[in-house]
XYZ file of C-alpha atoms in Angstrom:
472
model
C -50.025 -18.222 5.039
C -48.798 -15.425 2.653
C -48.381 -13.426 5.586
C -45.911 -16.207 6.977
C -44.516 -16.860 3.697
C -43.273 -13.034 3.455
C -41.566 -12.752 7.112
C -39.675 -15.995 6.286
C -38.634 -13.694 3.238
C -37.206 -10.958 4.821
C -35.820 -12.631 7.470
C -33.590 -14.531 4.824
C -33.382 -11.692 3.010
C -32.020 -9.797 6.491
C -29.503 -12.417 7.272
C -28.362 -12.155 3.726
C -27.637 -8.654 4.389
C -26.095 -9.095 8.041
C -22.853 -11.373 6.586
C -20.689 -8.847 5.448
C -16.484 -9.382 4.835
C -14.793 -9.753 8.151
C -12.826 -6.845 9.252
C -8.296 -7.430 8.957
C -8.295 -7.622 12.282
C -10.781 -10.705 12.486
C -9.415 -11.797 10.184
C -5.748 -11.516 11.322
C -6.869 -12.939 14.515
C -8.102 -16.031 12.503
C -5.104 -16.447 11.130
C -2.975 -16.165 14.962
C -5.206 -19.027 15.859
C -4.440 -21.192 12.928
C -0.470 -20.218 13.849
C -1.151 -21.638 17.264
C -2.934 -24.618 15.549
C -0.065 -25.452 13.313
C 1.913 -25.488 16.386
C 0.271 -28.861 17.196
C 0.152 -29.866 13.272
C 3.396 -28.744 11.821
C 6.513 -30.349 12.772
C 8.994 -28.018 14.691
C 12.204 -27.344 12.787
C 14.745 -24.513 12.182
C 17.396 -24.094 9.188
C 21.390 -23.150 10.461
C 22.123 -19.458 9.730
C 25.149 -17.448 9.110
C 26.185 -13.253 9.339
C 27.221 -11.912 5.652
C 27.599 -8.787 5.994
C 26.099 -8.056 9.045
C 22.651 -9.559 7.911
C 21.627 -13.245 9.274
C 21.237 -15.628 6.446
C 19.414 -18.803 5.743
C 21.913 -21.468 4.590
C 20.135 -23.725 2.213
C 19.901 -27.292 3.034
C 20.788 -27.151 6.437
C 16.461 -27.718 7.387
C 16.719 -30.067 10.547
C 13.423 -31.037 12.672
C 13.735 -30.094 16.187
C 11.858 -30.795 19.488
C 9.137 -27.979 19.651
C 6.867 -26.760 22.230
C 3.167 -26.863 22.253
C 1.272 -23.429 22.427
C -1.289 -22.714 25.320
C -4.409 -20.583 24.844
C -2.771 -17.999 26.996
C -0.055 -17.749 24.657
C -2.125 -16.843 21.737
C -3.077 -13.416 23.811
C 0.640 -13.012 25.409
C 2.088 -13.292 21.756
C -0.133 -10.232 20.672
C 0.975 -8.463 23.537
C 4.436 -9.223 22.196
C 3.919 -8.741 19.009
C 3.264 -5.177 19.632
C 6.491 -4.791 21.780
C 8.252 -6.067 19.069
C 6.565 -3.929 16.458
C 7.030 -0.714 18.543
C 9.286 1.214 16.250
C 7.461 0.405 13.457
C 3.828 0.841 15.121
C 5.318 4.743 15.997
C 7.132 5.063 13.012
C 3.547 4.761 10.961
C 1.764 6.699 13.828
C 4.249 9.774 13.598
C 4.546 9.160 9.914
C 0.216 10.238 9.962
C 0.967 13.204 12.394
C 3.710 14.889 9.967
C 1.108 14.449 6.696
C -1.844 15.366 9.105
C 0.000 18.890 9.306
C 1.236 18.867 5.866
C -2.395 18.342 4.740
C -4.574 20.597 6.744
C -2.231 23.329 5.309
C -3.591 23.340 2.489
C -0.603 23.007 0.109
C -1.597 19.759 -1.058
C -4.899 21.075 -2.187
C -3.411 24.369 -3.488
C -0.511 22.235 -5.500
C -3.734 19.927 -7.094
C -5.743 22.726 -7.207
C -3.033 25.159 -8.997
C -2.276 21.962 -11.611
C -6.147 22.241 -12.552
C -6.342 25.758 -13.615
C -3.178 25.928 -15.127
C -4.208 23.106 -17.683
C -7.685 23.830 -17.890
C -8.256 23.570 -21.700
C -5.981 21.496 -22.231
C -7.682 18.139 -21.521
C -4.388 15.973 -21.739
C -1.963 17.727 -19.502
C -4.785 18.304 -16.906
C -4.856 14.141 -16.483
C -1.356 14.050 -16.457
C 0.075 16.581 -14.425
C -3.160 15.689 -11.577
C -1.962 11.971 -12.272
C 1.667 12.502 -11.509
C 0.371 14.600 -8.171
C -1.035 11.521 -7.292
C 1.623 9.106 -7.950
C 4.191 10.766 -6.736
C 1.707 10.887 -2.938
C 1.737 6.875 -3.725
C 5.269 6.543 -4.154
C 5.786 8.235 -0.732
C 3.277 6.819 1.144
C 1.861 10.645 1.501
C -1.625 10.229 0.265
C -2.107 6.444 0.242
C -5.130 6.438 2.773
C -6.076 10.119 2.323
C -6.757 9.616 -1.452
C -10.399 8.875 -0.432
C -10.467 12.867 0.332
C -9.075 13.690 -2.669
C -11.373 11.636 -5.287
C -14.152 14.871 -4.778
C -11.567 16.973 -6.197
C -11.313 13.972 -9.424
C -14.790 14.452 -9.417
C -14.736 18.364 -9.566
C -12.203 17.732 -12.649
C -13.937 15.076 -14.092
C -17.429 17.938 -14.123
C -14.992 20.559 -15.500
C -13.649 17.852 -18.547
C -17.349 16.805 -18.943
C -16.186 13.389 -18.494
C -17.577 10.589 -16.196
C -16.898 9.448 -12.441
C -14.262 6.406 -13.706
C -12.037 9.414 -14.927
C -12.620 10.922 -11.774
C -11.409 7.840 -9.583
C -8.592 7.215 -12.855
C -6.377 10.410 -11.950
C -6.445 9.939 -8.008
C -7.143 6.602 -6.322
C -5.844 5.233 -9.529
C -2.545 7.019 -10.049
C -2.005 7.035 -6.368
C -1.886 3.009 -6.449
C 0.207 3.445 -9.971
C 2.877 4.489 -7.841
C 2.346 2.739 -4.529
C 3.110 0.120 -6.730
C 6.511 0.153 -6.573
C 6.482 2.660 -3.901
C 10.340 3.901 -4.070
C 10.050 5.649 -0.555
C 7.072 4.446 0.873
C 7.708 4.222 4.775
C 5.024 2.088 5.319
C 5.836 -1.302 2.445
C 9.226 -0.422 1.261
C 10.636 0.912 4.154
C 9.167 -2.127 6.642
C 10.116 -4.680 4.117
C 13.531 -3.333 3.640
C 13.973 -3.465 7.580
C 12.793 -7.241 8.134
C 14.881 -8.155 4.948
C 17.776 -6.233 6.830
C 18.307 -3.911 3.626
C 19.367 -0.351 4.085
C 16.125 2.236 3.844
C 14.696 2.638 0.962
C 17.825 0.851 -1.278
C 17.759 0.054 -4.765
C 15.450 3.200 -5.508
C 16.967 4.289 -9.176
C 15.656 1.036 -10.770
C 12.488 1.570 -9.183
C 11.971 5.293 -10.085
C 12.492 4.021 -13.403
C 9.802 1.377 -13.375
C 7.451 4.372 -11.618
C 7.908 6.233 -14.627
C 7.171 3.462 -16.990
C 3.747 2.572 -14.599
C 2.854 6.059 -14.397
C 3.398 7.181 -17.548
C 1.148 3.245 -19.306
C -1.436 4.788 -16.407
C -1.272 8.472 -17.927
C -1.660 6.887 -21.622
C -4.544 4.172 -20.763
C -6.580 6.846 -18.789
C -6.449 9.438 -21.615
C -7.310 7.142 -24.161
C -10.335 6.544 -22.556
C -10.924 10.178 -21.628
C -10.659 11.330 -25.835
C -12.750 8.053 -26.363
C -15.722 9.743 -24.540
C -14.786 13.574 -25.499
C -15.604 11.936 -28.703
C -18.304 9.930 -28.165
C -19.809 10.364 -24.703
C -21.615 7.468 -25.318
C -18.681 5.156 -25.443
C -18.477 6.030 -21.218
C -19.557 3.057 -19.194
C -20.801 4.613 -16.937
C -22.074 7.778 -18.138
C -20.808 10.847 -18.240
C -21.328 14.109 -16.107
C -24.467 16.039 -17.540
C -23.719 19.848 -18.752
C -26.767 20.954 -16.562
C -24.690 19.765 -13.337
C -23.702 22.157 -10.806
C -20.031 21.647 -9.163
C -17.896 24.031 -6.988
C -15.480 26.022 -8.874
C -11.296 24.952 -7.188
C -10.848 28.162 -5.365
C -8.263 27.324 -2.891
C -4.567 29.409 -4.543
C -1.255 27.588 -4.307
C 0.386 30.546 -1.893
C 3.977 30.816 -1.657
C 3.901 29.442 1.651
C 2.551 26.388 0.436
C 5.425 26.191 -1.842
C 8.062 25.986 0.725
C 6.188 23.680 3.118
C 5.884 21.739 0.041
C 9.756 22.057 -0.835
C 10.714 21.652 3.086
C 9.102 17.905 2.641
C 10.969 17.175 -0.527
C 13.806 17.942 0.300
C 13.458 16.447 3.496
C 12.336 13.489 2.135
C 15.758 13.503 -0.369
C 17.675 13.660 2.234
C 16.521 11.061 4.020
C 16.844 8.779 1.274
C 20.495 9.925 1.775
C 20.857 9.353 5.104
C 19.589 6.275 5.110
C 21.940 4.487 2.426
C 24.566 6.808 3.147
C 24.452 6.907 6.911
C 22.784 3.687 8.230
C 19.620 5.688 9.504
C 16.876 2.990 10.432
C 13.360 2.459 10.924
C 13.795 4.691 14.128
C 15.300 7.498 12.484
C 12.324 7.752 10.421
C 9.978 8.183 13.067
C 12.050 10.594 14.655
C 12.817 12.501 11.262
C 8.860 12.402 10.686
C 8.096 14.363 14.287
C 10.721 16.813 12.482
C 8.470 17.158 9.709
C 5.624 17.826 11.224
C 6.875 20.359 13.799
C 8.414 22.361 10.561
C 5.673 21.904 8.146
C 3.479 23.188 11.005
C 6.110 26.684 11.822
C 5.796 26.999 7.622
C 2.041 26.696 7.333
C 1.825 29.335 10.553
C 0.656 27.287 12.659
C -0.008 27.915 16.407
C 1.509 25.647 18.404
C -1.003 24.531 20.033
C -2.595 23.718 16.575
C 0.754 21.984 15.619
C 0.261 19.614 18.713
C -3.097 18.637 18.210
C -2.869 18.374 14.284
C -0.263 15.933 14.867
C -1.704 14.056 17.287
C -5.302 13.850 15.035
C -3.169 12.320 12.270
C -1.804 9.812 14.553
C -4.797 8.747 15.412
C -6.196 8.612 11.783
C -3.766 6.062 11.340
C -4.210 3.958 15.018
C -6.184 1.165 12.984
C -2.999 0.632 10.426
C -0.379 0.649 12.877
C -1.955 -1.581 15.534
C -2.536 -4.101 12.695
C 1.447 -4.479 11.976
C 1.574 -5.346 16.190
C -1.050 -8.255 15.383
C 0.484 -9.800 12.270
C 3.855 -9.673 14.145
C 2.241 -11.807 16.845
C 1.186 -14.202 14.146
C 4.949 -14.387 13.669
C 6.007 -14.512 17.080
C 3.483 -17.306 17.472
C 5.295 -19.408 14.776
C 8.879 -18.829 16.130
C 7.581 -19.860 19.387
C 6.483 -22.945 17.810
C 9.315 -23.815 16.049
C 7.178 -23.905 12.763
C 7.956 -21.005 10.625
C 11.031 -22.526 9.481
C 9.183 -25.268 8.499
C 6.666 -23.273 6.897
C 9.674 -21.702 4.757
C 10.870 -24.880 3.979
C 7.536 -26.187 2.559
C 7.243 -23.075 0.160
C 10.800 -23.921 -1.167
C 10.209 -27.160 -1.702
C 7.973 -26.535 -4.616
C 10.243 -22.980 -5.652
C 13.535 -24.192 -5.343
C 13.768 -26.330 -8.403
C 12.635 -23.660 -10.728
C 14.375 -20.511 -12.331
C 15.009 -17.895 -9.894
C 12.830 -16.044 -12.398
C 10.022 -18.425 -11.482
C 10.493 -18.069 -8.152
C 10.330 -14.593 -8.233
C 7.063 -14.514 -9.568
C 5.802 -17.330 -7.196
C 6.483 -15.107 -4.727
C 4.700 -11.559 -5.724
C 1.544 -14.289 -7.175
C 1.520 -15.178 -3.054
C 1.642 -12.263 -1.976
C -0.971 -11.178 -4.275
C -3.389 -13.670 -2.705
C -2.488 -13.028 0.905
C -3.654 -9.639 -0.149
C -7.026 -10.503 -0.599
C -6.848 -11.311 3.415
C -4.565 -8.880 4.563
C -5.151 -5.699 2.535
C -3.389 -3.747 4.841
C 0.175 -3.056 3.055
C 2.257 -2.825 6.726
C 0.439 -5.588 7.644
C 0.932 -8.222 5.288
C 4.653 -6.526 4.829
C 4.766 -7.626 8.732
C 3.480 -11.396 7.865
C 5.306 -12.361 4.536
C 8.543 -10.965 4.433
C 9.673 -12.564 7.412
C 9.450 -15.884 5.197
C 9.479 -14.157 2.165
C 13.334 -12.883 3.158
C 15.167 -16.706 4.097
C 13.003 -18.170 1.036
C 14.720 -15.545 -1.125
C 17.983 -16.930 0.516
C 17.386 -20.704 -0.511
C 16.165 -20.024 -3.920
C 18.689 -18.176 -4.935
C 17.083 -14.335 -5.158
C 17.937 -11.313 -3.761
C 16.358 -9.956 -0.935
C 15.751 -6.913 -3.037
C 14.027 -8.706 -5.687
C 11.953 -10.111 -2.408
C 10.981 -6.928 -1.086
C 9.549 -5.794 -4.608
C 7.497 -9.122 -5.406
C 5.901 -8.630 -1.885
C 5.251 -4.592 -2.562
C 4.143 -5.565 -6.218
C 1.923 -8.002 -4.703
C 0.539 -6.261 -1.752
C -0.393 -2.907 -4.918
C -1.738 -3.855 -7.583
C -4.462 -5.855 -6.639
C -5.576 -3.340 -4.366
C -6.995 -1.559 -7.174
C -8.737 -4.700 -8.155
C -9.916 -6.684 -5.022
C -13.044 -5.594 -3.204
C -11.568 -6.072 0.208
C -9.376 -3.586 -0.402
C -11.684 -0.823 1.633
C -9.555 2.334 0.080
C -10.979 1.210 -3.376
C -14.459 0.563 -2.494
C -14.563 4.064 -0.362
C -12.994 5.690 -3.551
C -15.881 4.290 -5.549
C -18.502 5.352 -3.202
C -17.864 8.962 -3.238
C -17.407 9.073 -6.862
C -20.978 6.733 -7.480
C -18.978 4.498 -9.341
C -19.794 1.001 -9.104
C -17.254 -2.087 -8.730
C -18.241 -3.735 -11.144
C -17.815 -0.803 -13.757
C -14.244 -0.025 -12.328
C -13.377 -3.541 -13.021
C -14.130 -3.239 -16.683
C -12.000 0.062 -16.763
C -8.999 -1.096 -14.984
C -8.775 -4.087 -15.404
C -6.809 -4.560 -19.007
C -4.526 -1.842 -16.808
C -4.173 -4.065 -14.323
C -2.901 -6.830 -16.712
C -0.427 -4.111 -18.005
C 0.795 -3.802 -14.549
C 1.403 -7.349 -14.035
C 3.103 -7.692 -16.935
C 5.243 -4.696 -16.143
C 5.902 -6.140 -12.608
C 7.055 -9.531 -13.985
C 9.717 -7.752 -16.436
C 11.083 -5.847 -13.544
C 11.111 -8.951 -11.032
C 12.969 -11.077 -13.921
C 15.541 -8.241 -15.056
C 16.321 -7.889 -10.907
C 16.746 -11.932 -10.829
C 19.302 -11.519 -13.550
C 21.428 -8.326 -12.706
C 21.129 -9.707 -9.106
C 19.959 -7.020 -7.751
C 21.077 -6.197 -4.698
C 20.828 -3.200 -1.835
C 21.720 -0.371 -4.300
């Protein structure tokens, strides 16, 4: 009987352990099928639209229901196939967008800039955390190192050995700092930029008022994170975690910061400058991106000295790093397509301003980055869910009376900070792993952070309600 009793244990204890959090994709594909069920639920109806500008507009009150068309079972597979098609310049836009950094980071010069920072502050506790912080950011802000942080936390570690500090600190200065500043993610190619391109906004717009909310993020993130390193230099007792024993053995940073890593590195600012430029100056689009990005790649590549051969295959290894991301924007489209098809998703629009419409724009605002927030719990995957929401994120902004700008940001605010929070988020919870830090510790680090954030993300959204913010 005890015998009995104990295999009827584990096997409830194994199917405990077998239910684990469905993968985006599953779950994306749950969501396609509850499009194609609202199909038969939702009553089909469109809104009247009108060109400003060259940009197709919502006109508010114009909501009429309309004779729709019932969804087969075939459809729900043809719309992902369509979905993709539709998605193509922004599916190869992230895929060549992971070749160029592919290059850019088996070059080295990434490394070597981190590295350099290290031994140029070492001593000097504070400007170590800050300058290694800023690296980081600044990777966020670009979309450079969002993904690839999770490589980078063993060097946070290294630092966090050298400081005599604990793992938090060591997850604090990279996966940390990185999301400080894909927070607002000023020329991020994979939020920004695909938001901006549904919302038909020029590239990467209205990036001087969100530098200066990076800086203000960053530099809370800098503060908060240094406080709590002096609190354990002090007493390493107040860690909660623990920190790093003296007796520890670590790998010295060895790799230098060459001068060719310095113009690779300078090549891809400027290049990234100027196509900031071109794209508010000259109309460049989601396509010129991609295109630009190839050009990245192939010079970062001749810099680094490269074979070409190596340059080739480099390229291609990044793209396929990032195969997973950009086949997940093809599948949320198709949850899109799926509710056009239908006739429902200006219905669907209609229903969230129904409850929006007769508050504050303010409000508003921040009813939309709190729902984008949640969808992020679902959809942690920032192209994604930028794919999903902004197509009714852009004609809500319309009929409530806030900018598409404003838009864009409470969906980018939304989709960042809680990835530093939510355990679906599978960037954080890698980050943690290779650190040893557990979630439940990182919560009670960041989390009065993440409160700061909010708040900081609120003030922005209301000051760009009330200077109307618009595409510059």
């Amino acid at each position: 009987m005890a015998l009995t009793e104990g295999k009827k244990e584990e096997t409830t204890s194994n199917k405990k352990k077998r239910w684990e959090m469905p993968d985006t994709y599953v779950i994306l594909f749950l969501v396609l099928l509850a499009g194609v069920l609202a199909t038969y639920l939702v009553p089909s109806g469109t809104f009247e639209r009108e060109t400003v500008d060259g940009v197709e507009r919502v006109i508010p009150g114009t909501y009429s229901q309309t004779e729709g068309s019932w969804l087969s079972p075939m459809d729900i597979f043809t719309a992902i196939q369509m979905g993709m098609v539709q998605s193509a310049d922004i599916i190869f836009m992230v895929l060549f967008t992971g070749g160029a950094f592919e290059i850019i980071e088996r070059s080295g010069a990434l490394r070597g800039a981190i590295n350099s920072a290290v031994r140029v502050t070492r001593g000097k506790e504070f400007w170590m955390i800050a300058i290694v912080s800023t690296l980081f950011a600044l990777g966020g802000a670009v979309g450079a190192v969002a993904n690839a942080v999770i490589a980078f936390v063993a060097i946070g570690v290294i630092i966090a050995k050298t400081l005599k500090l604990d793992p938090i600190i060591a997850v604090a200065i990279t996966f940390g700092a990185n999301f400080a500043g894909f927070n607002v993610g000023f020329i991020n190619p994979y939020t920004v930029g695909i938001a901006q391109d549904i919302a038909d906004l020029p590239l990467f717009s209205g990036a001087i008022f969100r530098i200066i909310v990076f800086v203000i993020i960053l530099s809370l993130t800098i503060w908060y994170t240094w406080q709590y390193a002096k609190k354990i230099m002090n007493d390493p007792s107040k860690s909660i975690i623990g920190v790093y024993n003296d007796s520890e053995e670590y790998e010295g940073i060895s790799e230098d910061f060459t001068l060719r890593h310095k113009l690779l590195l300078g090549f891809v600012g400027l290049g990234l400058l100027f196509f900031v430029y071109a794209s508010i100056q000259l109309g460049w689009t989601i396509n010129h991106m991609a295109a630009f990005f190839v050009l990245i790649g192939i010079g970062s590549g001749i810099i680094a000295g490269m074979h070409y051969n190596t340059i080739a295959v480099t390229f291609l290894q990044g793209t396929q790093k990032l195969v997973y991301g950009a086949l997940v924007v093809g599948l949320a489209r198709a949850v899109i397509v799926v509710l056009e098809d239908g006739q429902v998703l200006d219905t669907i629009v209609q229903a969230l301003a129904v409850p929006l419409e007769n508050l504050p724009s303010v409000l508003a605002a921040i009813g939309m980055f709190i729902s984008s927030a949640l969808l992020n719990f679902l959809v942690n995957s920032g192209s994604g869910q930028a794919m999903i929401s902004m197509p009714m994120l852009a004609p809500l902004a319309d009929m409530v009376g806030v900018t598409r700008q404003v838009a864009v940001q409470a969906f980018q605010f939304g989709d960042g900070l809680t990835n530093s929070i939510f355990p679906t988020s599978g960037i954080l919870m890698a980050s943690l792993a290779v650190a040893g830090v557990p979630w439940t510790k990182w919560l009670r680090f960041i989390f009065p952070l993440f409160i700061a954030w909010v708040v900081i993300a609120i003030i922005m959204l209301s000051i760009g309600v009330m200077i109307n913010w618009g595409p510059f």
